Amino acid sequence: LLSGLKPWARRWAVPSVVLNLILSILLLIVTIALSAKKPEPCLADPTCPDGWVRHLEKCYYFSQAEGNWTYSQSHCSALGASLAAIDTQHEM
């Protein structure tokens, strides 16, 4: 196979094949690694409406209105919100 090549070409034939093989394997590894890496979700910085307070990724509105549970719940619902619930000790 190599006998038809000139001496200088014969000397570089095997190293160049090995180098090409190594570069191809590295390219394959990098391609697989980059395609397997899941992009991090793009989290928009949510802001709270005016007059609301942000705490631990949640928005709170402190109303001065007085009323029973049913009135308060419907008032919150009209604002697209719900009555506050403390989910963890950390939220307190």
Short mmCIF file of C-alpha atoms in Angstrom, two decimals:
data_model
loop_
_atom_site.label_atom_id
_atom_site.label_comp_id
_atom_site.label_asym_id
_atom_site.label_seq_id
_atom_site.Cartn_x
_atom_site.Cartn_y
_atom_site.Cartn_z
CA LEU A 1 0.00 0.00 0.00
CA LEU A 2 2.76 2.43 0.93
CA SER A 3 5.32 1.08 -1.56
CA GLY A 4 4.12 3.38 -4.35
CA LEU A 5 4.80 6.51 -2.26
CA LYS A 6 7.98 8.55 -2.26
CA PRO A 7 10.22 8.05 0.80
CA TRP A 8 9.24 11.35 2.47
CA ALA A 9 5.52 10.62 1.90
CA ARG A 10 5.92 7.08 3.24
CA ARG A 11 7.57 8.46 6.39
CA TRP A 12 4.59 10.77 7.11
CA ALA A 13 1.75 8.48 5.97
CA VAL A 14 1.24 6.56 9.23
CA PRO A 15 1.66 9.55 11.59
CA SER A 16 -0.79 11.58 9.51
CA VAL A 17 -3.38 8.76 9.57
CA VAL A 18 -2.94 8.43 13.35
CA LEU A 19 -3.23 12.20 13.82
CA ASN A 20 -6.39 12.34 11.69
CA LEU A 21 -7.87 9.44 13.65
CA ILE A 22 -7.11 11.13 16.99
CA LEU A 23 -8.58 14.44 15.82
CA SER A 24 -11.70 12.69 14.52
CA ILE A 25 -12.20 10.89 17.84
CA LEU A 26 -11.72 14.13 19.78
CA LEU A 27 -14.20 15.92 17.54
CA LEU A 28 -16.71 13.10 18.04
CA ILE A 29 -16.26 13.23 21.84
CA VAL A 30 -16.71 17.02 21.94
CA THR A 31 -19.79 16.82 19.71
CA ILE A 32 -21.38 14.15 21.91
CA ALA A 33 -20.50 16.04 25.10
CA LEU A 34 -21.99 19.29 23.82
CA SER A 35 -25.16 17.66 22.53
CA ALA A 36 -25.65 15.75 25.79
CA LYS A 37 -25.30 18.87 27.92
CA LYS A 38 -28.78 20.19 28.61
CA PRO A 39 -29.09 23.95 28.39
CA GLU A 40 -29.96 25.61 31.64
CA PRO A 41 -33.47 26.99 31.71
CA CYS A 42 -33.68 30.68 31.03
CA LEU A 43 -35.33 32.07 34.11
CA ALA A 44 -36.75 35.50 33.65
CA ASP A 45 -36.41 37.71 36.69
CA PRO A 46 -40.05 37.88 37.73
CA THR A 47 -41.05 41.17 39.20
CA CYS A 48 -43.97 41.80 41.49
CA PRO A 49 -46.72 44.28 40.65
CA ASP A 50 -46.47 47.75 42.18
CA GLY A 51 -47.38 47.70 45.86
CA TRP A 52 -46.52 44.02 46.25
CA VAL A 53 -43.54 42.63 48.21
CA ARG A 54 -41.23 39.93 46.84
CA HIS A 55 -39.87 37.35 49.27
CA LEU A 56 -38.25 34.00 48.37
CA GLU A 57 -39.45 33.98 44.75
CA LYS A 58 -43.04 34.82 45.71
CA CYS A 59 -45.01 38.06 45.62
CA TYR A 60 -47.11 39.14 48.60
CA TYR A 61 -49.74 41.86 48.85
CA PHE A 62 -50.68 43.18 52.26
CA SER A 63 -54.22 44.48 52.04
CA GLN A 64 -55.69 46.90 54.57
CA ALA A 65 -59.22 45.81 53.65
CA GLU A 66 -61.17 43.95 56.30
CA GLY A 67 -63.44 41.05 55.50
CA ASN A 68 -64.15 37.41 56.10
CA TRP A 69 -62.35 34.49 54.45
CA THR A 70 -64.76 34.29 51.51
CA TYR A 71 -64.48 38.02 50.73
CA SER A 72 -60.69 37.92 51.06
CA GLN A 73 -60.44 34.90 48.80
CA SER A 74 -62.59 36.47 46.07
CA HIS A 75 -60.62 39.75 46.36
CA CYS A 76 -57.35 37.86 45.86
CA SER A 77 -58.84 35.90 42.97
CA ALA A 78 -59.85 39.15 41.26
CA LEU A 79 -56.18 40.19 41.43
CA GLY A 80 -55.06 36.86 39.93
CA ALA A 81 -53.70 35.78 43.30
CA SER A 82 -54.58 33.54 46.21
CA LEU A 83 -54.51 33.89 49.95
CA ALA A 84 -51.02 33.41 51.35
CA ALA A 85 -49.99 29.97 52.48
CA ILE A 86 -46.70 29.32 54.22
CA ASP A 87 -45.28 26.18 52.63
CA THR A 88 -42.10 25.79 54.67
CA GLN A 89 -40.54 27.01 57.91
CA HIS A 90 -37.97 28.84 55.75
CA GLU A 91 -40.69 31.06 54.25
CA MET A 92 -41.63 32.52 57.62
#
